[in-house]
Coordinates of C-alpha atoms and ligand atoms in Angstrom, one line a residue:
X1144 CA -12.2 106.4 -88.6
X1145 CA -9.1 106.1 -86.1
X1146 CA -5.4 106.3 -87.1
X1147 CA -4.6 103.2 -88.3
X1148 CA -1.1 102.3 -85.4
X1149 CA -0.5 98.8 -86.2
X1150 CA 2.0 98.8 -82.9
X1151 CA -0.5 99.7 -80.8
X1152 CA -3.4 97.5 -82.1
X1153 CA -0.7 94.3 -82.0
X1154 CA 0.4 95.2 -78.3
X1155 CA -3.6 95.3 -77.5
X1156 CA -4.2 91.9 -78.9
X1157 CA -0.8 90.4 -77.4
X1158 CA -2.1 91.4 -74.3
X1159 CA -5.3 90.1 -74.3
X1160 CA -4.2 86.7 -75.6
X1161 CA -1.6 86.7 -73.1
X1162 CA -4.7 86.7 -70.6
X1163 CA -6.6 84.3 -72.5
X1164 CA -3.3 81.8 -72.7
X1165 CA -2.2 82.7 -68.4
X1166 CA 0.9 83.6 -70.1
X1167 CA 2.4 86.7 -70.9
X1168 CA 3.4 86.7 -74.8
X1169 CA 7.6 87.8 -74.6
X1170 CA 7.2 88.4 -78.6
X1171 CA 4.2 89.7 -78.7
X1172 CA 5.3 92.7 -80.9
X1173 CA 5.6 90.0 -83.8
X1174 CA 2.3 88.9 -83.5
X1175 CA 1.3 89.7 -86.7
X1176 CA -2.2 91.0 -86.4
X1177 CA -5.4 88.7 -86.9
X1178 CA -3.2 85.6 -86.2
X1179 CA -4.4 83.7 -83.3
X1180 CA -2.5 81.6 -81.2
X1181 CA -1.5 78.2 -82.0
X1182 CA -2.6 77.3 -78.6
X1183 CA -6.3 79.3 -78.9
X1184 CA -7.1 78.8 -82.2
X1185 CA -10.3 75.9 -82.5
X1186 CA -8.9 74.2 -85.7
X1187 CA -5.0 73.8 -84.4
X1188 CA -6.3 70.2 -82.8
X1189 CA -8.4 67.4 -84.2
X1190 CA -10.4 64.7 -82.4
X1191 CA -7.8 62.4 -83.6
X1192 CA -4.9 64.0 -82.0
X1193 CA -6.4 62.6 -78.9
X1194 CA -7.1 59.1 -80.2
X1195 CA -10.6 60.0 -80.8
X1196 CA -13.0 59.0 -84.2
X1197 CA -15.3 62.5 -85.4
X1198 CA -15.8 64.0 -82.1
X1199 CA -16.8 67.7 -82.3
X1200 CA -14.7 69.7 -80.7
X1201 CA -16.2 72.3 -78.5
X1202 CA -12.8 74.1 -77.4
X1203 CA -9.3 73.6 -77.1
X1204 CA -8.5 75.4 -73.8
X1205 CA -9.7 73.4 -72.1
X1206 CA -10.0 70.5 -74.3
X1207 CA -13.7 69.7 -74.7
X1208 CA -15.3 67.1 -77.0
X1209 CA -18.5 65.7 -77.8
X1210 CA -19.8 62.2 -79.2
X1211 CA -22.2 62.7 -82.5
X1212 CA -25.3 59.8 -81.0
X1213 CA -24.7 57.9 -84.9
X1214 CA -21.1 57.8 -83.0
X1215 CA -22.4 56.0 -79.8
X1216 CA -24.3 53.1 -81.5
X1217 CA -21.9 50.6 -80.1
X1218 CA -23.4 48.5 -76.6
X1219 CA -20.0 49.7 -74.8
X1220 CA -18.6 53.0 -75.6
X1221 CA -15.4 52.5 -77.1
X1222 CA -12.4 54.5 -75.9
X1223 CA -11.9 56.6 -79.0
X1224 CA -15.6 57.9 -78.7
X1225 CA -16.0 58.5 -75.5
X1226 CA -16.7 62.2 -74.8
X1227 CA -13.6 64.4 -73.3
X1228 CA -14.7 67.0 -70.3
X1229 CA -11.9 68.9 -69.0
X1230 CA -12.3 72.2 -66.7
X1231 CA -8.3 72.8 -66.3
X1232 CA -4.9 71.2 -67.9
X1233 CA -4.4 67.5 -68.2
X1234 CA -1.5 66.3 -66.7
X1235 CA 1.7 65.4 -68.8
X1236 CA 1.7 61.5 -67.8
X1237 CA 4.7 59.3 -68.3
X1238 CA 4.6 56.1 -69.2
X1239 CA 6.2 55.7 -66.0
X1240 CA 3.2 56.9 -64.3
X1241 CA 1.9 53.6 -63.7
X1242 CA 4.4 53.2 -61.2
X1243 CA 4.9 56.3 -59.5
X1244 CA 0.8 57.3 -59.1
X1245 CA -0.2 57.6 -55.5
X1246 CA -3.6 57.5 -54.1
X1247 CA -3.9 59.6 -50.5
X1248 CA -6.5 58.3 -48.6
X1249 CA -7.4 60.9 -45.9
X1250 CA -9.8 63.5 -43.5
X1251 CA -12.3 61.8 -41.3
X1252 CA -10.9 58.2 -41.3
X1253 CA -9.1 56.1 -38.7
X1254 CA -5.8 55.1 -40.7
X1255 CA -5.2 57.8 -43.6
X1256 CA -3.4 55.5 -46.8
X1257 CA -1.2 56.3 -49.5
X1258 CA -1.7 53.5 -52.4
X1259 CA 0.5 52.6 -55.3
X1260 CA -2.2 51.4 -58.4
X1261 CA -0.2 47.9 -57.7
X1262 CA -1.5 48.3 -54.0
X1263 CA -4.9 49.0 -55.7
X1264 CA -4.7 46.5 -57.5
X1265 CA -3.3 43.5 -54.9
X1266 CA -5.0 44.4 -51.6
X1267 CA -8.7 44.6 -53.0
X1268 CA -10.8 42.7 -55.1
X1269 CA -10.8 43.8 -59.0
X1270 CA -14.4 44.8 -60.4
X1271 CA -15.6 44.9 -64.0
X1272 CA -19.4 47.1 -64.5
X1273 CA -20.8 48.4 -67.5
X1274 CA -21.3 52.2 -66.0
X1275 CA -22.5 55.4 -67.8
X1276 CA -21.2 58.9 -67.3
X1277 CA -22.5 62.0 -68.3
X1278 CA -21.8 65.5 -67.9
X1279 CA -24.4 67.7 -65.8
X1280 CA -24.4 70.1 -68.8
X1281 CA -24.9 67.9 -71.7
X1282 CA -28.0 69.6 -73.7
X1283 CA -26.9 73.4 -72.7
X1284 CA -27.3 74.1 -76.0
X1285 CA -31.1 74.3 -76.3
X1286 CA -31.9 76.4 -73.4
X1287 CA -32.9 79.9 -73.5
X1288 CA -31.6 81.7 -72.5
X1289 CA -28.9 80.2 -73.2
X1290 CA -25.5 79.4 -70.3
X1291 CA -22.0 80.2 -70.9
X1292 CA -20.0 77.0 -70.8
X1293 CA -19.6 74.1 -73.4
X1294 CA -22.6 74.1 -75.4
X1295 CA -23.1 70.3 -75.3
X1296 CA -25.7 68.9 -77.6
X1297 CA -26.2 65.3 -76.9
X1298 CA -22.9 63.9 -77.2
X1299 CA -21.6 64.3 -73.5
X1300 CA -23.0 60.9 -72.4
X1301 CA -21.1 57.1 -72.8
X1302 CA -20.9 53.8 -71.2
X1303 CA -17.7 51.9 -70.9
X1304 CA -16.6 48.8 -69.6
X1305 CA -14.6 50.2 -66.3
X1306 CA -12.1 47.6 -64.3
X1307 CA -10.6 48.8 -60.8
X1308 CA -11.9 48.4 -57.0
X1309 CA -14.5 49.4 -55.1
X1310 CA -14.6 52.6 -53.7
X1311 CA -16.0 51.7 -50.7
X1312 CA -14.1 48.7 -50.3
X1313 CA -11.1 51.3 -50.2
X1314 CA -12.8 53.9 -48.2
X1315 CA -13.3 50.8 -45.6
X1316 CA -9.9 49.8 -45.1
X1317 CA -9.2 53.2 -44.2
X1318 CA -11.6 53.3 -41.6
X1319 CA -14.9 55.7 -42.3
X1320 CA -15.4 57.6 -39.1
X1321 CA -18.9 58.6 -38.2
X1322 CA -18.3 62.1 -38.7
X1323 CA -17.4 61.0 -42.3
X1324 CA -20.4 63.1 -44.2
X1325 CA -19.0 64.1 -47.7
X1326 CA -15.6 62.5 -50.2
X1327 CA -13.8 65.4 -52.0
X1328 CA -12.0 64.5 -55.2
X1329 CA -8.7 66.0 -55.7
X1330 CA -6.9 65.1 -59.3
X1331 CA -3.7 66.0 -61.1
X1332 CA -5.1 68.8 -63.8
X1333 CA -3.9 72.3 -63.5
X1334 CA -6.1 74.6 -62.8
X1335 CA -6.7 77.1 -66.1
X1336 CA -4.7 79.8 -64.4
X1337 CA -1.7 77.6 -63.9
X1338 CA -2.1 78.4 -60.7
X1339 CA -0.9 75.6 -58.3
X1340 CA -2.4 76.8 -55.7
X1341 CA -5.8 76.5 -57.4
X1342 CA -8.1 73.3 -58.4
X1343 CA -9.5 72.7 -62.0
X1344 CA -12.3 71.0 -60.1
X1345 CA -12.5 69.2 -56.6
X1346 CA -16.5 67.8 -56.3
X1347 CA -17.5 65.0 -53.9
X1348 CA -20.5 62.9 -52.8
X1349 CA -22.4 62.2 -49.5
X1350 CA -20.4 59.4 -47.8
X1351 CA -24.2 57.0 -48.4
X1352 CA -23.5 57.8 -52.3
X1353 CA -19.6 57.0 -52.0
X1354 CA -20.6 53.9 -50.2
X1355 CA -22.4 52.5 -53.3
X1356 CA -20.7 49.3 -54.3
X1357 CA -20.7 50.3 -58.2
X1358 CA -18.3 53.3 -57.4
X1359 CA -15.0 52.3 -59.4
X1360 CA -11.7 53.8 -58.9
X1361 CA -10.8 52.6 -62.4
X1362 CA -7.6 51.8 -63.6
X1363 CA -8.6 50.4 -67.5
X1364 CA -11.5 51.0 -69.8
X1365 CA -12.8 48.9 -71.8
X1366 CA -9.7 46.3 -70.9
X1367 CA -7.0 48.6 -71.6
X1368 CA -5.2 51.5 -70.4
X1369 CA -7.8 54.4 -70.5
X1370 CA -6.9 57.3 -72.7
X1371 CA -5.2 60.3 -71.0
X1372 CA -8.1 62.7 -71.6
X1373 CA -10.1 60.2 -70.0
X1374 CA -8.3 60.3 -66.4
X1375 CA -5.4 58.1 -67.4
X1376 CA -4.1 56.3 -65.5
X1377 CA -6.7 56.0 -62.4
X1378 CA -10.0 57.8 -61.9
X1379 CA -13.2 57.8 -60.0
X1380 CA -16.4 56.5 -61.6
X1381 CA -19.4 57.4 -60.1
X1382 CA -22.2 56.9 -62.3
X1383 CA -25.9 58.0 -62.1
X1384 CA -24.6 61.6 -60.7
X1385 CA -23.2 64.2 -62.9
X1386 CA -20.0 63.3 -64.7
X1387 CA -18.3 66.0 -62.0
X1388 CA -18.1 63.7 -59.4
X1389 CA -15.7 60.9 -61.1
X1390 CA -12.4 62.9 -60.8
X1391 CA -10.1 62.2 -63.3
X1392 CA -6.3 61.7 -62.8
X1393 CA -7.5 60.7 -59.1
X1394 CA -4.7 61.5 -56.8
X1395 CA -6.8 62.4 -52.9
X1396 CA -9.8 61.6 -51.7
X1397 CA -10.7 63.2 -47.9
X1398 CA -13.5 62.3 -46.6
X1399 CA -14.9 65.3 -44.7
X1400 CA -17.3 65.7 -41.7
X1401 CA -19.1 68.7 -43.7
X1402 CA -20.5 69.1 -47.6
X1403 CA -16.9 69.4 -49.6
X1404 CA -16.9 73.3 -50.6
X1405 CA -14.1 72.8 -53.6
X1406 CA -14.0 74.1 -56.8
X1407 CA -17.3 73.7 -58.4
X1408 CA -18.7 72.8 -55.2
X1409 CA -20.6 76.1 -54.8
X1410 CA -22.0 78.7 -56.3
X1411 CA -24.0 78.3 -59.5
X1412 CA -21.3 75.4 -60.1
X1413 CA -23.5 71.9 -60.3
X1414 CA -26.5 73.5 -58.7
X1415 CA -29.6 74.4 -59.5
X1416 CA -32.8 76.0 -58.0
X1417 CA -34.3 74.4 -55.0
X1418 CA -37.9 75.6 -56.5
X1419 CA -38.4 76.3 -60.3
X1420 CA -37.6 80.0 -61.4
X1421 CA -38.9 81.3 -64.5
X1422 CA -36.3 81.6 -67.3
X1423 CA -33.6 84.2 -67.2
X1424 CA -34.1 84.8 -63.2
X1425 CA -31.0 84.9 -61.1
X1426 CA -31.0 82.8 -58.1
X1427 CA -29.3 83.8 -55.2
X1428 CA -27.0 80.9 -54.1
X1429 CA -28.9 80.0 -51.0
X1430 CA -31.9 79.0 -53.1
X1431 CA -29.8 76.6 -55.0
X1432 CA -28.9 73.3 -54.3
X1433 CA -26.0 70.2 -55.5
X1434 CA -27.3 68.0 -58.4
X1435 CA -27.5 64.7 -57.1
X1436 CA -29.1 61.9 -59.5
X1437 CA -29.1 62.8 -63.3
X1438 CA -32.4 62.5 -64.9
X1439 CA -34.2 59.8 -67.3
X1440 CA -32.7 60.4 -70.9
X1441 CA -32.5 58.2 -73.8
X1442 CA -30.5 58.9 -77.9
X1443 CA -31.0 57.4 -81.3
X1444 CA -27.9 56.1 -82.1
X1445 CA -29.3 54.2 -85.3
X1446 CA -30.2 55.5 -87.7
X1447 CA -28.0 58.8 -88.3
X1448 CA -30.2 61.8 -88.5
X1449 CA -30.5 62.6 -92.0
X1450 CA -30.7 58.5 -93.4
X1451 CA -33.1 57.8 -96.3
X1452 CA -34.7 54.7 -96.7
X1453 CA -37.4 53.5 -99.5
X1454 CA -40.8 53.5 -98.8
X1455 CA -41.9 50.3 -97.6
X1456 CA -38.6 49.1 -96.2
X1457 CA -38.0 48.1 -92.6
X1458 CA -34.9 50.0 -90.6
X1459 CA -34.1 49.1 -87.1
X1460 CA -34.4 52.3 -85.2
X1461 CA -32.2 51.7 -81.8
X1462 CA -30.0 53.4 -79.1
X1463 CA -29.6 53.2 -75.3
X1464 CA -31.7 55.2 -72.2
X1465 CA -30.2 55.4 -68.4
X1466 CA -31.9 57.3 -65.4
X1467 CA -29.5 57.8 -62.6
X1468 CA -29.8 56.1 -59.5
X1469 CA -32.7 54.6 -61.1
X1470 CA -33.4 52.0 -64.0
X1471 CA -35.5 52.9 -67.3
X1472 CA -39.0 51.5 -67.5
X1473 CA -39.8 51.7 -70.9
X1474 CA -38.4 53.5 -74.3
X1475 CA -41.6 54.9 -76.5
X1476 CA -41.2 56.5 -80.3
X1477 CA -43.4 58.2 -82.5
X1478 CA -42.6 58.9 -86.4
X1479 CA -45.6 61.4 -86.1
X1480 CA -44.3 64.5 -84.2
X1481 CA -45.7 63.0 -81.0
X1482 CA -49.4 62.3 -82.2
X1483 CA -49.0 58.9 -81.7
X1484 CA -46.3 56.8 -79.5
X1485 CA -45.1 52.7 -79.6
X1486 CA -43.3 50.9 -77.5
X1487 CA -39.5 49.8 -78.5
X1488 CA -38.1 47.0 -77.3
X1489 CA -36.1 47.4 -73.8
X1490 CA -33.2 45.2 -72.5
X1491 CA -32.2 45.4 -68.6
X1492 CA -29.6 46.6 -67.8
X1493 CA -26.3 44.3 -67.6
X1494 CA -25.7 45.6 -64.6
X1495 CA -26.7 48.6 -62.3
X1496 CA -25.7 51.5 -63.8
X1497 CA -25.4 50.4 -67.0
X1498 CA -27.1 51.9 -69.9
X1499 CA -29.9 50.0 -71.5
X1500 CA -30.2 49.0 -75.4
X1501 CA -33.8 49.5 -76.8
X1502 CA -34.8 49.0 -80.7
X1503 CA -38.1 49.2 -82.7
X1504 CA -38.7 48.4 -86.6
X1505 CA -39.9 50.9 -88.5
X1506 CA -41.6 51.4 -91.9
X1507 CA -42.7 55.3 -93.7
X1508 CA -45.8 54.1 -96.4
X1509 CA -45.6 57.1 -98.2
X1510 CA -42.5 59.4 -99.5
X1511 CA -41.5 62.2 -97.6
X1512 CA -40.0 63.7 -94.1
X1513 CA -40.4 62.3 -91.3
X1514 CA -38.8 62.7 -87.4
X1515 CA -38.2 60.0 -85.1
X1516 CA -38.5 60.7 -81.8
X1517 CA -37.6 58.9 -78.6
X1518 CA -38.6 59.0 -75.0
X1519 CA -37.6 57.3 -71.9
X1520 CA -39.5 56.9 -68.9
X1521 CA -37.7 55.6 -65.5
X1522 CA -39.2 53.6 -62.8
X1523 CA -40.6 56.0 -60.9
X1524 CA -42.7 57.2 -63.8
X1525 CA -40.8 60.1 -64.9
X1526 CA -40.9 60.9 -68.5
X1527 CA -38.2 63.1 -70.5
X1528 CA -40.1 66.1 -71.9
X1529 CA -40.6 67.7 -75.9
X1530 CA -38.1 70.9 -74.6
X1531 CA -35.5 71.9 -72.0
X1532 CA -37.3 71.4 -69.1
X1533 CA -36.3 73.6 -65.6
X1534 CA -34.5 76.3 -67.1
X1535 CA -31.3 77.2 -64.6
X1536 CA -28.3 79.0 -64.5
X1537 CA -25.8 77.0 -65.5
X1538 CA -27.9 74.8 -68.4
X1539 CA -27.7 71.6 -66.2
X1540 CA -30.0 68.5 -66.3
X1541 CA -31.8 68.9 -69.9
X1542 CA -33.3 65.6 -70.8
X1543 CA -35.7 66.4 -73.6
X1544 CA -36.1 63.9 -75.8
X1545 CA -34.0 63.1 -79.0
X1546 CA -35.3 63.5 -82.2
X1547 CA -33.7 62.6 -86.0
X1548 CA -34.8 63.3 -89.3
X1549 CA -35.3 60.2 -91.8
X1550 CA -36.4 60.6 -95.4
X1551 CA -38.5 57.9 -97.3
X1552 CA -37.6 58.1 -100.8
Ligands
MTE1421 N1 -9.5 65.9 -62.6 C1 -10.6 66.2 -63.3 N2 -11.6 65.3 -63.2 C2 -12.7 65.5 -63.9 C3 -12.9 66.7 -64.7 C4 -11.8 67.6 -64.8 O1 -11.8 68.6 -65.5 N3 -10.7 67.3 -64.1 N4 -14.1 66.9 -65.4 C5 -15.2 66.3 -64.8 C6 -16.4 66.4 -65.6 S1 -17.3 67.9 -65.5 C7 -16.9 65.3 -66.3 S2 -18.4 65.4 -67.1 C8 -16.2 64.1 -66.4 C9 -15.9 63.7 -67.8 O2 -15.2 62.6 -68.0 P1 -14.5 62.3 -69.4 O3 -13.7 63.5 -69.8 O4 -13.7 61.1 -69.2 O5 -15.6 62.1 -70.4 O6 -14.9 64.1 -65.7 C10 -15.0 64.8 -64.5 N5 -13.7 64.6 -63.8
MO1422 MO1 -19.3 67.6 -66.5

């Protein structure tokens, strides 16, 4: 056994939570030993420190936090379940902020802007849309092997009511050049480092996907000033692509003559394979490629997994599916493990973009355990599959199917 040298085991630990924090610890000889960090320790924040109902919190540095699906039931996502997705530091905004927010309009236009929210909101037309989000690594939890990163169940997916202009109606007035090819985000976050010089995240679209009239740079959710964590107070929306691509805190957009290379641009970063690799290969970065549309998915927001109902009774079973750029066709269950499927029930959307409601009744005849799973097929006919399909590097893009656990009693 070594010498017990409670000096040098505290100094050990101060340094390596000084690296964990980007700060170096001044007292760090105090530290008594085994105490973590206030700002590292998981339970020193709850959800509703943020303004948010049960979310699960999958880390505090950054702040990450996912939606239980009993939690999304609702037709429009409100605020204080809507999932939080941070890669750096949210900004400290002032109530002030309103005011002194600038938007930079710039790169490969004819008149680069700068825009007050007021300008935002006075020189272009004002747009409500239902739009869902989701982050390109919701379901990293069930592949294997498995990705570092948040390990996102099912939560990382909502659907708000977003109010704010068109981005292309903005990109216009600037002027889009025809060397205009990508957008690149830029927002107010600090990178993890604190380093100024570097982005928490700068993604962007191709300028076709930018042009798409149902891009919001959003002021307000769900009528209201959206919460901080949520990009307070203006953000892109771009829904259909990964969650990645609406910047939060929106401060730049440059529209540049080239695919954007920021942070999370490259690499293993929002890519995956080009061709399927068998799990656990690495790909070198040249055979990867940017993660455009997000795939068919669907959840079971009703009931919880784990109700119990008697035998005999009728339960609604519902929830909501979305598919990208594309709509949902249909929104099959079984109660058998798969044996068997019927179709639910399956409103259109209320507008592009917007996730779509589907519900089924449902009966057990006999006591005992049951599953109730759903799958979503989009318009082009593809299905979501039983397991994590296309195993990548990152865990992006799993849309298996949802499945709960009911009891008949
Ligand atoms: N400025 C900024 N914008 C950002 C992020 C971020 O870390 N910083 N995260 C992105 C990711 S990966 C996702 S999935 C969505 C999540 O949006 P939300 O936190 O409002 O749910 O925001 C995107 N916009
Ligand atoms: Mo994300």
């Amino acid at each position: 056994m070594a010498p017990h040298n409670p000096t040098r085991r505290t100094l050990l630990k101060g340094a390596s939570f000084a690296a964990a924090l980007g700060a170096p610890i001044p007292f760090a000889r105090f530290l008594p030993a085994g105490l973590i960090p206030a700002a590292l320790a998981q339970d020193s924040v709850s959800a509703a420190d943020f303004g948010k109902d049960e979310l699960a919190i999958l880390g505090d540095r950054p702040l990450n936090m996912e939606t239980p699906p009993h939690l999304l039931d609702d037709r429009v996502t409100p605020a204080s379940r809507f999932f939080v997705r941070n890669n750096g530091l949210p900004p400290d905004v002032s109530t002030a902020a309103e005011e002194s927010w600038r938007l930079t309009i710039d790169g490969e236009v004819d008149n680069a802007m700068t825009l007050s929210i007021a300008d935002l909101k006075t020189r272009f037309e004002p747009v409500t849309l239902q739009l869902q989000l989701e982050c390109g690594g919701n379901g990293r939890r069930f592949f294997a092997p498995g990705a570092s990163g948040n390990q996102w169940t099912f939560g990382a997916i909502a659907c708000a009511e977003w109010t704010g202009v068109r981005l292309a109606d903005v990109l216009n007035a600037a002027g889009v050049k025809n060397s205009a090819v990508y957008t690149a985000h830029y927002g107010a976050d600090a990178h993890l480092s604190g380093d100024p010089e570097k982005d928490a995240i700068s993604r962007g679209a191709p300028i076709a996907k930018a042009m798409d009239p149902h891009n919001l740079i959003a002021w307000a959710m769900n009528g209201e000033a959206m919460p901080l964590m949520n990009g307070h107070p203006l953000r892109l929306v771009i829904p259909g692509w990964p969650g990645s691509c609406s910047q939060k805190w929106l401060t730049k957009i440059t529209l540049r003559d080239r695919v954007h290379d920021g942070a999370k641009m490259t690499g293993s970063s929002y890519r995956v394979p080009k061709n399927p690799v068998a799990p656990g290969t690495p790909v070198p970065d040249e055979d990867m490629q940017i993660i455009e549309s997000m795939p068919v998915k669907s959840l079971i927001t009703a009931p919880a997994t784990g109700a119990r109902f008697t035998v005999g009774e009728d339960f609604e079973a519902r929830g909501h599916a979305w598919a990208g750029d594309l709509d949902v066709a249909a929104v099959d269950l079984s109660i058998d493990f798969g044996a068997t499927w019927f179709a639910a029930a399956l409103d259109r959307p209320v507008n592009k973009y917007a996730w779509q409601h589907w519900r089924a009744p449902i009966r057990f005849d006999a006591p005992g355990y049951y599953e109730v799973w759903a799958r979503a097929r989009d318009t082009e006919g593809h299905m979501q599959p039983p397991l994590p399909p296309g195993w990548n590097p990152k865990g992006y893009l799993n849309n298996m199917m949802h499945r709960i656990a009911v009891f008949a009693v």
